Every structure is written in C-alpha cells, then in structure tokens.
Short mmCIF file of C-alpha atoms in Angstrom, two decimals:
data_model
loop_
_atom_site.label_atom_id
_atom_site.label_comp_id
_atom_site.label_asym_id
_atom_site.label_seq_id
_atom_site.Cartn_x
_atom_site.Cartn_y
_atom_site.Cartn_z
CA UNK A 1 0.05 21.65 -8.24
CA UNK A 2 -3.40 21.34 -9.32
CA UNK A 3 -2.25 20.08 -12.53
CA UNK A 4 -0.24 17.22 -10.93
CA UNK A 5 -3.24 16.79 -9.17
CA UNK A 6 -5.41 15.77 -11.98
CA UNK A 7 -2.57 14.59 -13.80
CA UNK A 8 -1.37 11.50 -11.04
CA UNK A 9 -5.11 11.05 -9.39
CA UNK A 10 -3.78 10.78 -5.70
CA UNK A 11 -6.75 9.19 -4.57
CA UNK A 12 -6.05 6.28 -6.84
CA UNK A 13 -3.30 5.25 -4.03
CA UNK A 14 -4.43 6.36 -0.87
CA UNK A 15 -7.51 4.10 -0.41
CA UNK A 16 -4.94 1.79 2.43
CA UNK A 17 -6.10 4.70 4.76
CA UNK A 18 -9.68 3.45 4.76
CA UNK A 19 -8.69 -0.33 4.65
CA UNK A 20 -6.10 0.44 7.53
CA UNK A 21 -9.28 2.50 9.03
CA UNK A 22 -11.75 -0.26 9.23
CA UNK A 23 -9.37 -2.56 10.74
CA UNK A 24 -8.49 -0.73 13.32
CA UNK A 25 -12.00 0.35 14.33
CA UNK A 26 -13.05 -3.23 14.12
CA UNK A 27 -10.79 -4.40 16.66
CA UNK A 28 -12.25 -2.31 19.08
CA UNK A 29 -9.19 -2.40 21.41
CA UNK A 30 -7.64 0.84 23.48
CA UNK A 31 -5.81 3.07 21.99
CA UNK A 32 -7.71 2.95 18.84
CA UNK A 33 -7.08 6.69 18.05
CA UNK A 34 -3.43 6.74 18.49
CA UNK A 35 -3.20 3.47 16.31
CA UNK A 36 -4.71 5.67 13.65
CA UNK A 37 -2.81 8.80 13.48
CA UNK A 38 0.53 6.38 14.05
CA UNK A 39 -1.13 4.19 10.55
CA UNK A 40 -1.44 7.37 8.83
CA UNK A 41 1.75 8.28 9.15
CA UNK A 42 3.29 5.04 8.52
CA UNK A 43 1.05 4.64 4.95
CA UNK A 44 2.37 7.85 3.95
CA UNK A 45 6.13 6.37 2.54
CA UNK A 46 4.14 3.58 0.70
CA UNK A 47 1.46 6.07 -1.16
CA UNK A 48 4.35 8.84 -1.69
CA UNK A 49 5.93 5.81 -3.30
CA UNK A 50 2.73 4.76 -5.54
CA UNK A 51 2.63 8.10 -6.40
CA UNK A 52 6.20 8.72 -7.64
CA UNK A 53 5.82 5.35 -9.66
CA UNK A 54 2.56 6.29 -11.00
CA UNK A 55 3.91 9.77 -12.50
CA UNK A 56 7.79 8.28 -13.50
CA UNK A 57 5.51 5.35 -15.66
CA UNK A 58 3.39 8.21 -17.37
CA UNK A 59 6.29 9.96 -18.38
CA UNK A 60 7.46 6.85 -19.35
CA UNK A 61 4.39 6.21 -21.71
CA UNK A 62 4.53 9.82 -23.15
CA UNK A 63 7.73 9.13 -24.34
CA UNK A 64 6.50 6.33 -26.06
CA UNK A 65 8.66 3.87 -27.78
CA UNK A 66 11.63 6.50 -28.26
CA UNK A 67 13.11 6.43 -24.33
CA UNK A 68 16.33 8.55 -25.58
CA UNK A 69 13.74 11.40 -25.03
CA UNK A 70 13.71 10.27 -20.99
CA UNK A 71 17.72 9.71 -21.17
CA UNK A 72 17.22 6.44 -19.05
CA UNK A 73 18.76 3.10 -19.64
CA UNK A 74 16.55 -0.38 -20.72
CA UNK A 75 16.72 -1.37 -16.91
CA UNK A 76 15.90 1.88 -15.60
CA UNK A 77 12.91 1.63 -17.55
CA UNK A 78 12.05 -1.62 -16.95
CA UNK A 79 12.57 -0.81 -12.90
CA UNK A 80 9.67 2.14 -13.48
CA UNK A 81 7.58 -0.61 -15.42
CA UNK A 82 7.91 -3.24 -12.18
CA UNK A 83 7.77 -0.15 -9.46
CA UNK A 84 4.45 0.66 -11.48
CA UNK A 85 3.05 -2.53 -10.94
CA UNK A 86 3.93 -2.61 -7.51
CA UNK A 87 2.38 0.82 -6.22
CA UNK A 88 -0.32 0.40 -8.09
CA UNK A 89 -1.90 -3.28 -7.35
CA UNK A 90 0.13 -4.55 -4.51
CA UNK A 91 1.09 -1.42 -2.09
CA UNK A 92 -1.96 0.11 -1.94
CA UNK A 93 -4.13 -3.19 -1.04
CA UNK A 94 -1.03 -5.25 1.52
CA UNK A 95 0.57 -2.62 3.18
CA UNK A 96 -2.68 -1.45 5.28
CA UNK A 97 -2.87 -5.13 6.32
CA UNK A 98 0.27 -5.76 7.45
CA UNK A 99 0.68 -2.55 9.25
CA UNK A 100 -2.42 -3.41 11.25
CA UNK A 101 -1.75 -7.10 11.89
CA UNK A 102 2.12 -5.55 12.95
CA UNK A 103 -0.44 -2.79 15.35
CA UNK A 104 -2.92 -5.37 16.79
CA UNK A 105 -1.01 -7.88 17.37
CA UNK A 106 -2.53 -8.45 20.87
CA UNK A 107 -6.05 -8.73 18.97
CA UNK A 108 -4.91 -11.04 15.75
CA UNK A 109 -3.38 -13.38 18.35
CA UNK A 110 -6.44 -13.50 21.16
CA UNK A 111 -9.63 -13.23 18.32
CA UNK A 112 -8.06 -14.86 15.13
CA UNK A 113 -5.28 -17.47 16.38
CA UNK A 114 -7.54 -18.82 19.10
CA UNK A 115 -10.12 -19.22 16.84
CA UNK A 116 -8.32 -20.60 14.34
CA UNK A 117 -7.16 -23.48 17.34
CA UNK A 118 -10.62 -24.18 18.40
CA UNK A 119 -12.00 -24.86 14.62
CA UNK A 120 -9.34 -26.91 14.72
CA UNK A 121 -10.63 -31.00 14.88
CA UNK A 122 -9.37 -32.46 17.99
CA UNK A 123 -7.64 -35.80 18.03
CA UNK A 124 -8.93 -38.56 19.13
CA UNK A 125 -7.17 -41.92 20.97
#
C-alpha cells in the first residue's frame, strides 16, 4: 500500500476537496457542515477515478512502446491516454465547482445572478 502510495501521489488528485472547501465556507449559508461531508463524499468517484487513470497511464508508459507486454488493444490504450488527461487536468479542477454551484444553488442564484442583473446597463427610451 505504501508503495502505491508513493507510486500514484494521491494528493496529486484530491486538491477538489479544498476548492469544494472554500466554496462552501464562502457562501456562508446553513447547513454548511452537512454540505461538506455530502461534497466529500460525492468527490470521492471523481478522485478514485483520477487515480485509477493516473496508475493504468504509468503502466502504460512502463511498457513503453511494446503494448503486447499490457495485452491491450490501440484503442484501449488510447482510452487510458484520454482518461489520463481527463483525471488529471480537468476532474480534479471542474468537478468541485459544479458540485457546489449544483449545492448552493439558493446562493449562486440570490449573490451571483442578481448581481450579474444589476451590472447589467439598463435601457433607456
């Protein structure tokens, strides 16, 4: 386990859970704590997944160039290569956000659409 550990780097993935975190804190609405634990669990799926990509793509780099070695097919490996990219640069960073816009909706639509209708320039006859 420790191995894996070092091997994957966990924490690599897992920094939605602060993002998520200072969100949620920020909105100061009720129910903040229970918002949290319910994130948490919902960002788990999404970092097991970053993770799983993360170690399938370094296999697939220790094989190399030879991929007979992995017994997978062209779009298998190709699938790990996209997957990759995926739980590394887009997961990690959007899924935080859209969990806690999906959470607070009550607060995105009172603080940030009403505020985004008053900046708006009023029209004149």
């Amino acid at each position: 386990m420790i191995v894996w550990l070092l091997w994957v780097r966990p924490a690599q993935y897992a920094y939605g859970l602060p993002i998520f975190l200072a969100l949620v804190l920020a909105a100061r609405g009720k129910g903040r704590w229970v918002r949290v634990l319910g994130g948490y669990v919902l960002l788990l799926p999404f970092q097991a997944f970053s993770l799983t990509m993360s170690a399938l793509m370094q296999m697939v780099q220790s094989a190399q160039t030879d991929i007979r070695l992995l017994r997978i097919a062209q779009w298998q490996m190709e699938a790990i290569i996209y997957g990759y990219q995926w739980g590394s640069l887009v997961v990690p960073t959007l899924a935080p956000i859209l969990l806690w816009l999906w959470m607070d909706r009550s607060f995105v639509s009172d603080v940030l659409v009403r505020g985004w209708r008053a900046s708006l320039p009023t029209a004149s006859p």
